[in-house]
Amino acid sequence: MNAPPIIDLLGRLEAIVFEADANTLQVTYAAGGALGSLGFSAAECTGDARFLVKRLHPDDREQFLARLHAVADDGKERQLEHRMVSADGHERWFRSEMHFVPAEKQVLGVMIDVTDARRTAESLRTAESRLRQVINNAPVVLFALDSAGLITLSEGSALRKVGMQPGEAVGKDVFAVYPDPAAQAFLRRALAGEETVLQRRQGETWWETHVTPLFDDSGRVTGATGVSIDLTDRARAEEASAHSASLLRASLEATTDGILVVDSKGRMVDFNRRFAEMWNMPPDVLAARDDSRALEVAVGQLRDPDGFFAKVRALYAAPEAISHDVIELRDGRIFERDSRPQLVEGRSVGRVWSFRDVTVERRATRRATFLAAASKILAGPLEDVTPLDVIARMTVPWLCDWCNILILDDDGEVRSAAAYHHDASKIELLRKLQPDMRRHRSVAQVIHTGEPIVDNDIGADRLSGSLDNALPSVSTDEQLAILHALGMRARMAVPLHARGQIIGAMIFASSDPERHYDHDDLTLAADLAQRAALAIDNQRLYQSSKDAVAQRDEFLSVASHELRTPVTSLQLAVQSALALGRDAPPGFLHHALETAERQTRRLGRLVDALLDVTRVQAGRLELERAPTELGAIVREVVALLAADARRAGCEVHVDADGSVAGRWDRARIDQVVTNLLSNALKYGAGAAVHITVDKTEATARLVVRDQGIGVAASERGRIFERFERAVSAKHYGGLGLGLYIVRRIVDAHGGSVTVESTPGAGAQFIVELPLQ
Amino acid sequence: MGGSVMVVEDDEDIRADLVAILRVKGFQVSEANNGKDAIAQLRDGARPCLLVLDLMMPVMNGWELRAAMLADAALAAIPVVVVSGKGRITSDEEQTLAPAAVLVKPFELAELLELVGRYCPPREAASAGR
């Protein structure tokens, strides 16, 4: 059967055309492609009186049937969108238009499948709603303008930051909304066709606005769209970051430590000025951040480069390790080195090295320790020079390569009391170093003036070659050769002071051309010298007190002998007289009495001499001046000592013709003459003694000359001291007081006494007394 | 020779006193005013029965004389009485000097005479013995 063309067309439409009885609603006709989509045939529909009721979605069924009834009742067409259920249970949406056909009492319906259209509309709605949600929640402002500057769109949650609601500004003039001249200029540029970006601050908020002009096909600007982004948080973060960076930089520069930051490969990342200063880093190395050259510069200054490298390698092998150690530089500086990893989120990305110059503290500690140790050693035994040897040794090598402690002797020459050289084979050579004390330069100058000297950068040429170019303290080629062998590129010479006297000097010398003695070194050297001088002085005082005790013991022994001799003689005379009694030969008793009388006088003189010493010692030598004739005194003394002279076998010749008179203490001058004559008889070896008295214009002169053993040159100063004698007490008796008393009496008169002698050929003592 | 006492003493008074009393007591006496004088006499052949020796003397002292005597076999055996002017001598000195006896000045005359009597018979006694 050939279907009419309209039916064929219906079959191709995604629709259903149906006729239903207006009263029963039984479908009397149904056709259309949508039937197939639902899984039915036209025959099924028309054959089933309840087809519509069954295939309508239960939720829409009542409404559909009500509309259909209404159309049948009043004949007015109606529309409805509803769902149908397909044969396999799916639902599809249809829009049904229902018309009444009065002639046939039928309702004609056309159901068009709108499922896909509805889905599209639904998804568009969903998309739009989501977009709006996005726009409304975006932390931005989206806007659009027409070519005149009227706002056609104003959305975005960021609007609230400026107190506006989305859409609120629509229809307003953008130039009225933003009166700020910078903003207006910016907007005008955009509306003139320029794509522009502006950052500006509004209230507490920073905005970045991008505006894109819109053009029509002819290239005319039809408006613009724009987006403003709130940059406040980013700006704050950047500001905070800049702040902490500047804080970090300021802290880096404020610290007294040198700081270097390197990455995990050891490349320089950052450093502070102090680091550059401490390591004397050349500016080009720093500018280039050239880590290999920086390392070269640093290592070149180290005492122990190998140890330094070992530590660096060990730390790079252990990225998490923290280390703290001390490094020494060749110029004497000492750094504490601290190294710790730079951690980012717990991961090591590099290493921070810090260097602290602790030279001053370390040196001070070392100095204090050194001086304490030195003091302890110097307080040790005084009997020998061992403590000074230890001190000299202690200074090597950290203060010098060699040290020499020089002591000034009585002749004005110096000798080495202790010497040490780091090369032990050179110590003996060092002891032979003898500064020329006549030159008043160098070491001699230190000893003469008490001012220390420091010499750095002593050229190697000054230790060899000609004497003219040599150091000023060197006066012979031999000394120059010694100095050359010892080595000396820097030195300090400090005086040894004791009780206001300079007793020597300490020399500290280094053969290292890089050694520079500074103020701290000199202070240490001076402190050490002070302690050494004190120890040396103590040793001398100890020795002199020991000598004094020995001298006193010897004096007591001599005094005892001197007293025993006359007492023995006296006792012998008395005891022999008593023993013999009447049996004594003729003249024996008389002789014994004479002896006794003489010995009594001798004892008296001894006692007087001892008392004189006490008086002179206590400064109580009082003179009773009266006109006194010197020649007369001499003659009297000679007469009194005639017996002694005879026993000594000495003839005494007096030459005192003219009158030599002055205001002197007669008894004391008598004592002077007596002592000098007694001495001449005692040491005169039995030869003639000559006494001369004469005067010059203002001075009286007494000369007592013998031809005996004489006085050695070295003894001439000493014999006028208390308890001294030029000869052994085992040979010659006497208290050793005679010349001492002579000198004190002559001194008290304002005169002088001297001795001239040729040992073995005699001595002459010359006393000069002022006449007035 | 043989029976003489040699007095070695630099103090003239003491020496003279000793010589006088010893002679009065009947001893043969020779004298020397220092060690050098004494050793010269000894080397000339003098062989005293006893040598009375002062220690502190000029030219050659008592220690030096004693050392010279002890070094000479011919003189080492001569007995010596040391007369010390400086108090008691030390044991070291005693060992060096090896004296027959030591007298400390001022000594008792009787003590000296007893010592001399022990080593040197008086002239009269010696002659009486013959």
mmCIF file of N, CA, C and O in Angstrom, chain A residues 106-165:
data_model
loop_
_atom_site.group_PDB
_atom_site.id
_atom_site.type_symbol
_atom_site.label_atom_id
_atom_site.label_comp_id
_atom_site.label_asym_id
_atom_site.label_seq_id
_atom_site.Cartn_x
_atom_site.Cartn_y
_atom_site.Cartn_z
ATOM 1 N N GLN A 106 -13.055 14.894 17.392
ATOM 2 C CA GLN A 106 -11.735 14.351 17.686
ATOM 3 C C GLN A 106 -10.823 15.468 18.180
ATOM 4 O O GLN A 106 -11.034 16.652 17.898
ATOM 5 N N VAL A 107 -9.813 15.034 18.942
ATOM 6 C CA VAL A 107 -8.739 15.972 19.322
ATOM 7 C C VAL A 107 -7.493 15.575 18.514
ATOM 8 O O VAL A 107 -7.094 14.404 18.515
ATOM 9 N N LEU A 108 -6.982 16.566 17.824
ATOM 10 C CA LEU A 108 -5.760 16.333 17.032
ATOM 11 C C LEU A 108 -4.547 16.841 17.817
ATOM 12 O O LEU A 108 -4.530 17.973 18.289
ATOM 13 N N GLY A 109 -3.637 15.947 17.946
ATOM 14 C CA GLY A 109 -2.439 16.373 18.704
ATOM 15 C C GLY A 109 -1.150 16.198 17.919
ATOM 16 O O GLY A 109 -1.029 15.269 17.128
ATOM 17 N N VAL A 110 -0.281 17.110 18.114
ATOM 18 C CA VAL A 110 1.079 16.992 17.527
ATOM 19 C C VAL A 110 2.084 17.025 18.695
ATOM 20 O O VAL A 110 2.121 17.967 19.466
ATOM 21 N N MET A 111 2.829 15.909 18.808
ATOM 22 C CA MET A 111 3.831 15.831 19.878
ATOM 23 C C MET A 111 5.240 15.924 19.249
ATOM 24 O O MET A 111 5.588 15.079 18.413
ATOM 25 N N ILE A 112 5.926 16.967 19.578
ATOM 26 C CA ILE A 112 7.283 17.141 19.008
ATOM 27 C C ILE A 112 8.315 16.775 20.085
ATOM 28 O O ILE A 112 8.227 17.248 21.231
ATOM 29 N N ASP A 113 9.254 15.887 19.674
ATOM 30 C CA ASP A 113 10.299 15.449 20.651
ATOM 31 C C ASP A 113 11.252 16.621 20.941
ATOM 32 O O ASP A 113 11.957 17.123 20.053
ATOM 33 N N VAL A 114 11.193 17.135 22.152
ATOM 34 C CA VAL A 114 12.072 18.282 22.530
ATOM 35 C C VAL A 114 13.149 17.856 23.530
ATOM 36 O O VAL A 114 13.765 18.696 24.178
ATOM 37 N N THR A 115 13.324 16.541 23.595
ATOM 38 C CA THR A 115 14.311 16.072 24.607
ATOM 39 C C THR A 115 15.683 16.729 24.397
ATOM 40 O O THR A 115 16.265 17.315 25.316
ATOM 41 N N ASP A 116 16.181 16.662 23.125
ATOM 42 C CA ASP A 116 17.529 17.219 22.883
ATOM 43 C C ASP A 116 17.572 18.733 23.079
ATOM 44 O O ASP A 116 18.542 19.281 23.653
ATOM 45 N N ALA A 117 16.496 19.413 22.597
ATOM 46 C CA ALA A 117 16.444 20.871 22.756
ATOM 47 C C ALA A 117 16.471 21.252 24.230
ATOM 48 O O ALA A 117 17.181 22.169 24.660
ATOM 49 N N ARG A 118 15.684 20.513 25.007
ATOM 50 C CA ARG A 118 15.649 20.794 26.451
ATOM 51 C C ARG A 118 17.026 20.567 27.068
ATOM 52 O O ARG A 118 17.475 21.337 27.899
ATOM 53 N N ARG A 119 17.667 19.474 26.621
ATOM 54 C CA ARG A 119 18.991 19.196 27.195
ATOM 55 C C ARG A 119 19.972 20.330 26.893
ATOM 56 O O ARG A 119 20.719 20.771 27.764
ATOM 57 N N THR A 120 19.912 20.801 25.635
ATOM 58 C CA THR A 120 20.812 21.893 25.245
ATOM 59 C C THR A 120 20.533 23.135 26.068
ATOM 60 O O THR A 120 21.442 23.755 26.622
ATOM 61 N N ALA A 121 19.250 23.464 26.190
ATOM 62 C CA ALA A 121 18.883 24.664 26.963
ATOM 63 C C ALA A 121 19.319 24.505 28.410
ATOM 64 O O ALA A 121 19.866 25.425 29.021
ATOM 65 N N GLU A 122 19.118 23.289 28.917
ATOM 66 C CA GLU A 122 19.482 23.020 30.313
ATOM 67 C C GLU A 122 20.980 23.226 30.510
ATOM 68 O O GLU A 122 21.438 23.884 31.439
ATOM 69 N N SER A 123 21.749 22.664 29.567
ATOM 70 C CA SER A 123 23.196 22.775 29.759
ATOM 71 C C SER A 123 23.665 24.218 29.564
ATOM 72 O O SER A 123 24.579 24.675 30.247
ATOM 73 N N LEU A 124 22.970 24.953 28.678
ATOM 74 C CA LEU A 124 23.303 26.381 28.537
ATOM 75 C C LEU A 124 23.024 27.119 29.828
ATOM 76 O O LEU A 124 23.826 27.920 30.292
ATOM 77 N N ARG A 125 21.888 26.806 30.406
ATOM 78 C CA ARG A 125 21.538 27.470 31.681
ATOM 79 C C ARG A 125 22.571 27.136 32.751
ATOM 80 O O ARG A 125 23.037 27.980 33.487
ATOM 81 N N THR A 126 22.907 25.863 32.792
ATOM 82 C CA THR A 126 23.885 25.429 33.795
ATOM 83 C C THR A 126 25.212 26.167 33.563
ATOM 84 O O THR A 126 25.827 26.706 34.482
ATOM 85 N N ALA A 127 25.614 26.223 32.289
ATOM 86 C CA ALA A 127 26.889 26.874 31.961
ATOM 87 C C ALA A 127 26.857 28.340 32.353
ATOM 88 O O ALA A 127 27.808 28.859 32.956
ATOM 89 N N GLU A 128 25.744 28.992 32.023
ATOM 90 C CA GLU A 128 25.642 30.407 32.340
ATOM 91 C C GLU A 128 25.675 30.623 33.841
ATOM 92 O O GLU A 128 26.355 31.508 34.352
ATOM 93 N N SER A 129 24.971 29.748 34.538
ATOM 94 C CA SER A 129 24.914 29.898 35.992
ATOM 95 C C SER A 129 26.305 29.696 36.603
ATOM 96 O O SER A 129 26.729 30.416 37.490
ATOM 97 N N ARG A 130 27.015 28.731 36.022
ATOM 98 C CA ARG A 130 28.364 28.478 36.562
ATOM 99 C C ARG A 130 29.277 29.661 36.267
ATOM 100 O O ARG A 130 30.057 30.098 37.112
ATOM 101 N N LEU A 131 29.146 30.172 35.048
ATOM 102 C CA LEU A 131 29.982 31.313 34.660
ATOM 103 C C LEU A 131 29.732 32.499 35.570
ATOM 104 O O LEU A 131 30.661 33.142 36.064
ATOM 105 N N ARG A 132 28.449 32.724 35.791
ATOM 106 C CA ARG A 132 28.107 33.845 36.666
ATOM 107 C C ARG A 132 28.673 33.624 38.055
ATOM 108 O O ARG A 132 29.222 34.531 38.680
ATOM 109 N N GLN A 133 28.600 32.370 38.465
ATOM 110 C CA GLN A 133 29.135 32.038 39.797
ATOM 111 C C GLN A 133 30.647 32.332 39.848
ATOM 112 O O GLN A 133 31.143 32.918 40.803
ATOM 113 N N VAL A 134 31.281 31.915 38.760
ATOM 114 C CA VAL A 134 32.733 32.148 38.683
ATOM 115 C C VAL A 134 33.016 33.641 38.717
ATOM 116 O O VAL A 134 33.863 34.128 39.476
ATOM 117 N N ILE A 135 32.274 34.392 37.846
ATOM 118 C CA ILE A 135 32.503 35.836 37.782
ATOM 119 C C ILE A 135 32.248 36.481 39.138
ATOM 120 O O ILE A 135 33.044 37.287 39.622
ATOM 121 N N ASN A 136 31.136 36.033 39.731
ATOM 122 C CA ASN A 136 30.790 36.666 41.009
ATOM 123 C C ASN A 136 31.777 36.332 42.111
ATOM 124 O O ASN A 136 31.955 37.091 43.052
ATOM 125 N N ASN A 137 32.419 35.162 41.974
ATOM 126 C CA ASN A 137 33.358 34.789 43.039
ATOM 127 C C ASN A 137 34.802 35.131 42.705
ATOM 128 O O ASN A 137 35.671 35.007 43.555
ATOM 129 N N ALA A 138 35.063 35.478 41.406
ATOM 130 C CA ALA A 138 36.450 35.759 41.051
ATOM 131 C C ALA A 138 36.933 36.990 41.828
ATOM 132 O O ALA A 138 36.204 37.969 41.955
ATOM 133 N N PRO A 139 38.214 36.934 42.322
ATOM 134 C CA PRO A 139 38.717 38.082 43.091
ATOM 135 C C PRO A 139 39.140 39.189 42.125
ATOM 136 O O PRO A 139 40.244 39.712 42.211
ATOM 137 N N VAL A 140 38.312 39.459 41.207
ATOM 138 C CA VAL A 140 38.628 40.465 40.188
ATOM 139 C C VAL A 140 37.378 41.295 39.936
ATOM 140 O O VAL A 140 36.307 40.985 40.449
ATOM 141 N N VAL A 141 37.555 42.359 39.162
ATOM 142 C CA VAL A 141 36.416 43.120 38.676
ATOM 143 C C VAL A 141 36.442 42.980 37.146
ATOM 144 O O VAL A 141 37.483 43.219 36.541
ATOM 145 N N LEU A 142 35.331 42.550 36.571
ATOM 146 C CA LEU A 142 35.235 42.468 35.118
ATOM 147 C C LEU A 142 34.314 43.596 34.684
ATOM 148 O O LEU A 142 33.283 43.841 35.319
ATOM 149 N N PHE A 143 34.746 44.279 33.672
ATOM 150 C CA PHE A 143 33.854 45.366 33.228
ATOM 151 C C PHE A 143 33.927 45.535 31.721
ATOM 152 O O PHE A 143 34.863 45.051 31.072
ATOM 153 N N ALA A 144 32.918 46.153 31.201
ATOM 154 C CA ALA A 144 32.890 46.484 29.767
ATOM 155 C C ALA A 144 32.342 47.895 29.629
ATOM 156 O O ALA A 144 31.548 48.348 30.461
ATOM 157 N N LEU A 145 32.850 48.589 28.630
ATOM 158 C CA LEU A 145 32.441 49.977 28.388
ATOM 159 C C LEU A 145 32.001 50.092 26.932
ATOM 160 O O LEU A 145 32.497 49.356 26.072
ATOM 161 N N ASP A 146 31.092 51.029 26.688
ATOM 162 C CA ASP A 146 30.841 51.330 25.280
ATOM 163 C C ASP A 146 31.791 52.428 24.846
ATOM 164 O O ASP A 146 32.600 52.889 25.649
ATOM 165 N N SER A 147 31.696 52.815 23.610
ATOM 166 C CA SER A 147 32.695 53.756 23.096
ATOM 167 C C SER A 147 32.624 55.104 23.788
ATOM 168 O O SER A 147 33.604 55.844 23.829
ATOM 169 N N ALA A 148 31.494 55.397 24.425
ATOM 170 C CA ALA A 148 31.363 56.690 25.105
ATOM 171 C C ALA A 148 31.805 56.623 26.551
ATOM 172 O O ALA A 148 31.866 57.632 27.241
ATOM 173 N N GLY A 149 32.097 55.402 27.022
ATOM 174 C CA GLY A 149 32.570 55.285 28.403
ATOM 175 C C GLY A 149 31.454 54.892 29.352
ATOM 176 O O GLY A 149 31.651 54.923 30.563
ATOM 177 N N LEU A 150 30.297 54.520 28.796
ATOM 178 C CA LEU A 150 29.239 54.053 29.691
ATOM 179 C C LEU A 150 29.539 52.625 30.084
ATOM 180 O O LEU A 150 29.974 51.819 29.259
ATOM 181 N N ILE A 151 29.285 52.315 31.339
ATOM 182 C CA ILE A 151 29.604 50.980 31.829
ATOM 183 C C ILE A 151 28.487 50.040 31.412
ATOM 184 O O ILE A 151 27.306 50.297 31.698
ATOM 185 N N THR A 152 28.860 48.987 30.682
ATOM 186 C CA THR A 152 27.840 48.044 30.237
ATOM 187 C C THR A 152 27.931 46.741 31.010
ATOM 188 O O THR A 152 27.025 45.926 30.966
ATOM 189 N N LEU A 153 28.995 46.509 31.693
ATOM 190 C CA LEU A 153 29.147 45.300 32.506
ATOM 191 C C LEU A 153 30.009 45.663 33.710
ATOM 192 O O LEU A 153 30.993 46.387 33.597
ATOM 193 N N SER A 154 29.582 45.147 34.872
ATOM 194 C CA SER A 154 30.378 45.389 36.085
ATOM 195 C C SER A 154 30.120 44.220 37.001
ATOM 196 O O SER A 154 29.072 44.125 37.630
ATOM 197 N N GLU A 155 31.040 43.277 37.011
ATOM 198 C CA GLU A 155 30.850 42.048 37.772
ATOM 199 C C GLU A 155 32.131 41.721 38.545
ATOM 200 O O GLU A 155 33.174 42.328 38.342
ATOM 201 N N GLY A 156 31.994 40.708 39.373
ATOM 202 C CA GLY A 156 33.192 40.217 40.081
ATOM 203 C C GLY A 156 33.146 40.531 41.564
ATOM 204 O O GLY A 156 32.666 41.595 41.969
ATOM 205 N N SER A 157 33.587 39.564 42.340
ATOM 206 C CA SER A 157 33.479 39.703 43.794
ATOM 207 C C SER A 157 34.370 40.821 44.332
ATOM 208 O O SER A 157 34.111 41.356 45.401
ATOM 209 N N ALA A 158 35.403 41.169 43.536
ATOM 210 C CA ALA A 158 36.321 42.187 44.045
ATOM 211 C C ALA A 158 35.653 43.556 44.122
ATOM 212 O O ALA A 158 36.184 44.464 44.776
ATOM 213 N N LEU A 159 34.477 43.679 43.459
ATOM 214 C CA LEU A 159 33.767 44.965 43.530
ATOM 215 C C LEU A 159 33.468 45.357 44.977
ATOM 216 O O LEU A 159 33.478 46.527 45.327
ATOM 217 N N ARG A 160 33.247 44.316 45.780
ATOM 218 C CA ARG A 160 32.886 44.608 47.172
ATOM 219 C C ARG A 160 34.003 45.338 47.906
ATOM 220 O O ARG A 160 33.769 46.059 48.855
ATOM 221 N N LYS A 161 35.228 45.131 47.422
ATOM 222 C CA LYS A 161 36.353 45.806 48.083
ATOM 223 C C LYS A 161 36.283 47.313 47.904
ATOM 224 O O LYS A 161 36.923 48.063 48.645
ATOM 225 N N VAL A 162 35.581 47.744 46.837
ATOM 226 C CA VAL A 162 35.424 49.200 46.679
ATOM 227 C C VAL A 162 33.979 49.615 47.005
ATOM 228 O O VAL A 162 33.533 50.697 46.639
ATOM 229 N N GLY A 163 33.295 48.721 47.693
ATOM 230 C CA GLY A 163 31.965 49.082 48.199
ATOM 231 C C GLY A 163 30.857 49.052 47.150
ATOM 232 O O GLY A 163 29.871 49.784 47.251
ATOM 233 N N MET A 164 31.032 48.242 46.106
ATOM 234 C CA MET A 164 30.004 48.190 45.061
ATOM 235 C C MET A 164 29.484 46.776 44.919
ATOM 236 O O MET A 164 30.162 45.802 45.255
ATOM 237 N N GLN A 165 28.256 46.693 44.400
ATOM 238 C CA GLN A 165 27.643 45.391 44.147
ATOM 239 C C GLN A 165 27.776 45.092 42.651
ATOM 240 O O GLN A 165 27.824 46.005 41.831
#
